[in-house]
């Protein structure tokens, strides 16, 4: 279906207001503090609501306007970072979720939710990897580029060791280097998580406002990533064994592609417990463990990667017993 963007004064006004709102959220974030950090999680939301509710062209208007405002104030670097890490991934996700309309037809005809998350993840991974490459070249090496992060990590770890929160045998210098190397990958993976949450929230708000024209998908059944995502994940893991920028790039690929595979693994679990009496309890425990323990991410990632090959959900659906007719 073609993009539903309608160029009326009302819709243009909404896109401008959304761009102003998005820029305002980003400005609050730059002020720092706990409130700004919490508010940062909603940074992509105005763009996504407009793109889902009023059309991707209006979503692009909001994204461009917010990026331009932040490039003027407070600084062009802030605007560039916002465009690469927030506005760009958010709009690409909405574009993919809308079917990637072009020339009056959709380029994407199925699995909209997975393509939306993949678009956001790919954009974030590209932005962080680009920063790693540019920073390494401009500073002479990746170690020099990561020095500010390493210095802060060293101070924090050294204080924790002095307060006996860490063992005395720990070497803050060595560990701070490892932390600094992992920070870009962590930010990429966590940034993707924030975008995925905002994609769902933005679409939900558009749906509740009767602005979402596409039918709501069965996300658990249709979240299917291309097999190449598993290949990129394995490539990232392999690169982590190399020093320097290659290892850092590998960590970013592993974090973003692994997060996507984890979502597919989560979709598999949803299908396998669907219809059972204990499904709500099982999912509640799983989400609790994901939020507070984190370790279920690993088996879910493995499950998601395996599902790209073996299609467990299709087998589960095909093997589901039919309800037999009751005999008197």
mmCIF file of C-alpha atoms in Angstrom, residues 11 41 70 89 93-94 152 168 178 182 192 199 202 213 215 218 256-257 280 295 299 313 318:
data_model
loop_
_atom_site.group_PDB
_atom_site.id
_atom_site.type_symbol
_atom_site.label_atom_id
_atom_site.label_comp_id
_atom_site.label_asym_id
_atom_site.label_seq_id
_atom_site.Cartn_x
_atom_site.Cartn_y
_atom_site.Cartn_z
ATOM 1 C CA UNK A 11 -0.766 17.061 9.472
ATOM 2 C CA UNK A 41 14.303 6.470 26.848
ATOM 3 C CA UNK A 70 19.833 20.246 17.812
ATOM 4 C CA UNK A 89 16.903 4.512 13.362
ATOM 5 C CA UNK A 93 12.013 1.375 11.750
ATOM 6 C CA UNK A 94 8.710 3.096 10.988
ATOM 7 C CA UNK A 152 36.355 7.286 34.398
ATOM 8 C CA UNK A 168 42.127 -6.599 46.268
ATOM 9 C CA UNK A 178 38.101 -3.943 29.078
ATOM 10 C CA UNK A 182 32.776 -2.850 25.916
ATOM 11 C CA UNK A 192 18.447 -1.018 20.171
ATOM 12 C CA UNK A 199 8.499 1.082 18.246
ATOM 13 C CA UNK A 202 4.499 4.333 19.284
ATOM 14 C CA UNK A 213 -4.136 1.825 9.166
ATOM 15 C CA UNK A 215 -3.848 -4.438 10.993
ATOM 16 C CA UNK A 218 0.762 -11.428 15.456
ATOM 17 C CA UNK A 256 23.056 -5.632 18.192
ATOM 18 C CA UNK A 257 22.542 -8.820 16.203
ATOM 19 C CA UNK A 280 0.985 -15.891 31.940
ATOM 20 C CA UNK A 295 21.387 -14.253 31.943
ATOM 21 C CA UNK A 299 19.806 -19.055 25.874
ATOM 22 C CA UNK A 313 7.197 -22.121 15.476
ATOM 23 C CA UNK A 318 1.890 -27.920 12.282
#
